[in-house]
Amino acid sequence: MGHNLALKYQWKGIVMNKVLIIEDEVSTAEAVQSALAMDDIYADIAPGKSGVEAFTSGNYDLVLLDLKMPGLSGEEVLAAIRKMDPFIDVIIYTNYSEFADIKKLANIGIDGYINKGPKADLAELIAAIKEKLAPLSDETISELLKDVPSSED
């Protein structure tokens, strides 16, 4: 699990999760960013090498990572991110689906893989991101917290 419970982003007074989309196809990244915004999830977009730079200063809860980008491969970006934060959730979102390469990435540490090919479902992607950002339901969180003494006790 990543930092999803600890790091939140405030925008116009609303506490939001913060996602970094590392993607070189601007229209794809903007579509994902807009869909996340509808669910009160803030997202930055950064392609390739600038994604690593953005990650170092961004305090993100999750990274959505494309594999094929000019300048720096998704594998190189993933390795750099894992060196900085071995616990951040990283979902691979790519057209590329060679089993051996995906297996290699799994060994570096990915938390999900979604194909963004012609049959890609944006709703499925957003659901996967939301699941990673909030792995516990409100009911489960309430149940876990019921026995924790409050500061008023």
mmCIF file of C-alpha atoms in Angstrom, residues 1-148:
data_model
loop_
_atom_site.group_PDB
_atom_site.id
_atom_site.type_symbol
_atom_site.label_atom_id
_atom_site.label_comp_id
_atom_site.label_asym_id
_atom_site.label_seq_id
_atom_site.Cartn_x
_atom_site.Cartn_y
_atom_site.Cartn_z
ATOM 1 C CA MET A 1 0.000 0.000 0.000
ATOM 2 C CA GLY A 2 1.283 3.475 -0.815
ATOM 3 C CA HIS A 3 0.969 6.684 1.123
ATOM 4 C CA ASN A 4 -2.725 6.957 0.355
ATOM 5 C CA LEU A 5 -3.840 7.474 3.947
ATOM 6 C CA ALA A 6 -1.147 9.987 4.846
ATOM 7 C CA LEU A 7 -0.850 12.326 1.893
ATOM 8 C CA LYS A 8 -3.781 14.436 0.796
ATOM 9 C CA TYR A 9 -3.959 17.490 -1.405
ATOM 10 C CA GLN A 10 -6.180 20.470 -0.673
ATOM 11 C CA TRP A 11 -7.802 22.259 -3.547
ATOM 12 C CA LYS A 12 -10.486 24.863 -2.915
ATOM 13 C CA GLY A 13 -10.865 23.523 0.622
ATOM 14 C CA ILE A 14 -11.469 19.924 -0.498
ATOM 15 C CA VAL A 15 -9.048 17.220 0.635
ATOM 16 C CA MET A 16 -8.075 15.165 -2.380
ATOM 17 C CA ASN A 17 -5.772 12.308 -3.242
ATOM 18 C CA LYS A 18 -2.917 13.244 -5.537
ATOM 19 C CA VAL A 19 -1.960 11.174 -8.592
ATOM 20 C CA LEU A 20 0.953 11.613 -10.982
ATOM 21 C CA ILE A 21 0.208 10.598 -14.582
ATOM 22 C CA ILE A 22 3.466 9.886 -16.414
ATOM 23 C CA GLU A 23 2.324 9.723 -20.014
ATOM 24 C CA ASP A 24 3.611 11.173 -23.287
ATOM 25 C CA GLU A 25 0.231 11.148 -25.074
ATOM 26 C CA VAL A 26 -1.254 14.434 -23.888
ATOM 27 C CA SER A 27 -4.850 13.697 -24.954
ATOM 28 C CA THR A 28 -4.806 10.371 -23.083
ATOM 29 C CA ALA A 29 -3.336 11.960 -19.965
ATOM 30 C CA GLU A 30 -5.847 14.824 -20.049
ATOM 31 C CA ALA A 31 -8.789 12.407 -20.410
ATOM 32 C CA VAL A 32 -7.612 10.466 -17.347
ATOM 33 C CA GLN A 33 -6.950 13.696 -15.448
ATOM 34 C CA SER A 34 -10.486 14.956 -16.181
ATOM 35 C CA ALA A 35 -12.078 11.657 -15.169
ATOM 36 C CA LEU A 36 -10.125 11.650 -11.897
ATOM 37 C CA ALA A 37 -11.154 15.247 -11.185
ATOM 38 C CA MET A 38 -14.806 14.187 -11.410
ATOM 39 C CA ASP A 39 -14.082 11.880 -8.479
ATOM 40 C CA ASP A 40 -12.242 14.604 -6.525
ATOM 41 C CA ILE A 41 -8.826 13.124 -7.275
ATOM 42 C CA TYR A 42 -6.179 15.673 -8.228
ATOM 43 C CA ALA A 43 -3.731 14.638 -10.968
ATOM 44 C CA ASP A 44 -0.574 16.146 -12.426
ATOM 45 C CA ILE A 45 0.655 15.164 -15.888
ATOM 46 C CA ALA A 46 4.333 14.731 -16.723
ATOM 47 C CA PRO A 47 5.943 12.860 -19.634
ATOM 48 C CA GLY A 48 9.017 10.631 -19.290
ATOM 49 C CA LYS A 49 12.006 12.157 -17.561
ATOM 50 C CA SER A 50 9.991 15.105 -16.271
ATOM 51 C CA GLY A 51 7.819 12.505 -14.509
ATOM 52 C CA VAL A 52 10.756 11.509 -12.319
ATOM 53 C CA GLU A 53 11.447 15.181 -11.565
ATOM 54 C CA ALA A 54 7.773 15.814 -10.758
ATOM 55 C CA PHE A 55 7.690 12.787 -8.466
ATOM 56 C CA THR A 56 10.614 14.074 -6.384
ATOM 57 C CA SER A 57 8.712 17.217 -5.444
ATOM 58 C CA GLY A 58 5.097 16.143 -5.578
ATOM 59 C CA ASN A 59 4.114 14.011 -2.563
ATOM 60 C CA TYR A 60 1.897 11.716 -4.621
ATOM 61 C CA ASP A 61 -0.391 8.933 -3.431
ATOM 62 C CA LEU A 62 -0.227 6.954 -6.692
ATOM 63 C CA VAL A 63 1.598 6.962 -10.031
ATOM 64 C CA LEU A 64 -0.042 6.010 -13.333
ATOM 65 C CA LEU A 65 2.810 5.080 -15.662
ATOM 66 C CA ASP A 66 3.029 4.528 -19.413
ATOM 67 C CA LEU A 67 5.877 2.275 -20.594
ATOM 68 C CA LYS A 68 6.749 3.571 -24.053
ATOM 69 C CA MET A 69 7.852 7.189 -23.944
ATOM 70 C CA PRO A 70 10.575 9.125 -25.729
ATOM 71 C CA GLY A 71 13.675 9.972 -23.718
ATOM 72 C CA LEU A 72 13.205 7.624 -20.774
ATOM 73 C CA SER A 73 11.406 4.278 -20.719
ATOM 74 C CA GLY A 74 8.689 3.409 -18.254
ATOM 75 C CA GLU A 75 10.996 0.761 -16.806
ATOM 76 C CA GLU A 76 13.668 3.404 -16.096
ATOM 77 C CA VAL A 77 11.054 5.733 -14.590
ATOM 78 C CA LEU A 78 9.704 2.910 -12.413
ATOM 79 C CA ALA A 79 13.197 2.010 -11.170
ATOM 80 C CA ALA A 80 13.897 5.668 -10.291
ATOM 81 C CA ILE A 81 10.575 6.013 -8.470
ATOM 82 C CA ARG A 82 11.140 2.777 -6.535
ATOM 83 C CA LYS A 83 14.545 4.063 -5.385
ATOM 84 C CA MET A 84 12.864 7.191 -4.003
ATOM 85 C CA ASP A 85 9.773 5.494 -2.575
ATOM 86 C CA PRO A 86 9.449 1.712 -2.504
ATOM 87 C CA PHE A 87 5.896 1.938 -1.126
ATOM 88 C CA ILE A 88 4.120 4.240 -3.588
ATOM 89 C CA ASP A 89 1.378 2.524 -5.593
ATOM 90 C CA VAL A 90 2.279 2.347 -9.301
ATOM 91 C CA ILE A 91 -0.205 1.245 -11.947
ATOM 92 C CA ILE A 92 1.116 0.545 -15.447
ATOM 93 C CA TYR A 93 -1.230 1.943 -18.133
ATOM 94 C CA THR A 94 0.099 1.122 -21.577
ATOM 95 C CA ASN A 95 -0.547 -0.387 -25.010
ATOM 96 C CA TYR A 96 2.560 -2.509 -24.545
ATOM 97 C CA SER A 97 1.856 -6.034 -23.326
ATOM 98 C CA GLU A 98 4.869 -8.309 -23.763
ATOM 99 C CA PHE A 99 4.584 -10.856 -20.946
ATOM 100 C CA ALA A 100 8.337 -11.042 -20.241
ATOM 101 C CA ASP A 101 8.569 -7.272 -19.886
ATOM 102 C CA ILE A 102 5.507 -7.028 -17.650
ATOM 103 C CA LYS A 103 6.944 -9.832 -15.488
ATOM 104 C CA LYS A 104 10.219 -7.896 -15.215
ATOM 105 C CA LEU A 105 8.308 -4.785 -14.152
ATOM 106 C CA ALA A 106 6.395 -6.827 -11.587
ATOM 107 C CA ASN A 107 9.741 -7.797 -10.079
ATOM 108 C CA ILE A 108 10.702 -4.114 -9.815
ATOM 109 C CA GLY A 109 7.356 -3.471 -8.184
ATOM 110 C CA ILE A 110 4.061 -2.573 -9.827
ATOM 111 C CA ASP A 111 0.673 -2.556 -8.150
ATOM 112 C CA GLY A 112 -1.434 -3.017 -11.248
ATOM 113 C CA TYR A 113 -1.451 -3.271 -15.019
ATOM 114 C CA ILE A 114 -4.185 -1.956 -17.308
ATOM 115 C CA ASN A 115 -4.010 -2.081 -21.089
ATOM 116 C CA LYS A 116 -4.929 1.227 -22.714
ATOM 117 C CA GLY A 117 -5.469 -0.281 -26.156
ATOM 118 C CA PRO A 118 -8.511 0.258 -28.372
ATOM 119 C CA LYS A 119 -10.765 -1.682 -25.989
ATOM 120 C CA ALA A 120 -9.606 0.254 -22.924
ATOM 121 C CA ASP A 121 -12.293 1.264 -20.460
ATOM 122 C CA LEU A 122 -11.665 4.593 -18.730
ATOM 123 C CA ALA A 123 -14.181 3.715 -16.010
ATOM 124 C CA GLU A 124 -12.213 0.522 -15.265
ATOM 125 C CA LEU A 125 -9.012 2.535 -14.941
ATOM 126 C CA ILE A 126 -10.602 5.082 -12.597
ATOM 127 C CA ALA A 127 -12.099 2.270 -10.496
ATOM 128 C CA ALA A 128 -8.662 0.619 -10.196
ATOM 129 C CA ILE A 129 -7.090 3.917 -9.133
ATOM 130 C CA LYS A 130 -9.832 4.578 -6.575
ATOM 131 C CA GLU A 131 -9.419 1.065 -5.169
ATOM 132 C CA LYS A 132 -5.696 1.651 -4.643
ATOM 133 C CA LEU A 133 -6.277 5.068 -3.083
ATOM 134 C CA ALA A 134 -8.930 3.848 -0.649
ATOM 135 C CA PRO A 135 -8.278 0.164 0.023
ATOM 136 C CA LEU A 136 -10.605 0.171 3.031
ATOM 137 C CA SER A 137 -14.298 1.012 2.854
ATOM 138 C CA ASP A 138 -15.728 3.727 5.101
ATOM 139 C CA GLU A 139 -17.516 0.978 7.031
ATOM 140 C CA THR A 140 -14.267 -0.946 7.618
ATOM 141 C CA ILE A 141 -12.441 2.219 8.712
ATOM 142 C CA SER A 142 -15.247 3.035 11.169
ATOM 143 C CA GLU A 143 -15.114 -0.503 12.536
ATOM 144 C CA LEU A 144 -11.332 -0.316 13.018
ATOM 145 C CA LEU A 145 -11.543 3.071 14.713
ATOM 146 C CA LYS A 146 -14.431 2.302 17.087
ATOM 147 C CA ASP A 147 -12.120 1.001 19.826
ATOM 148 C CA VAL A 148 -9.510 3.744 19.472
#
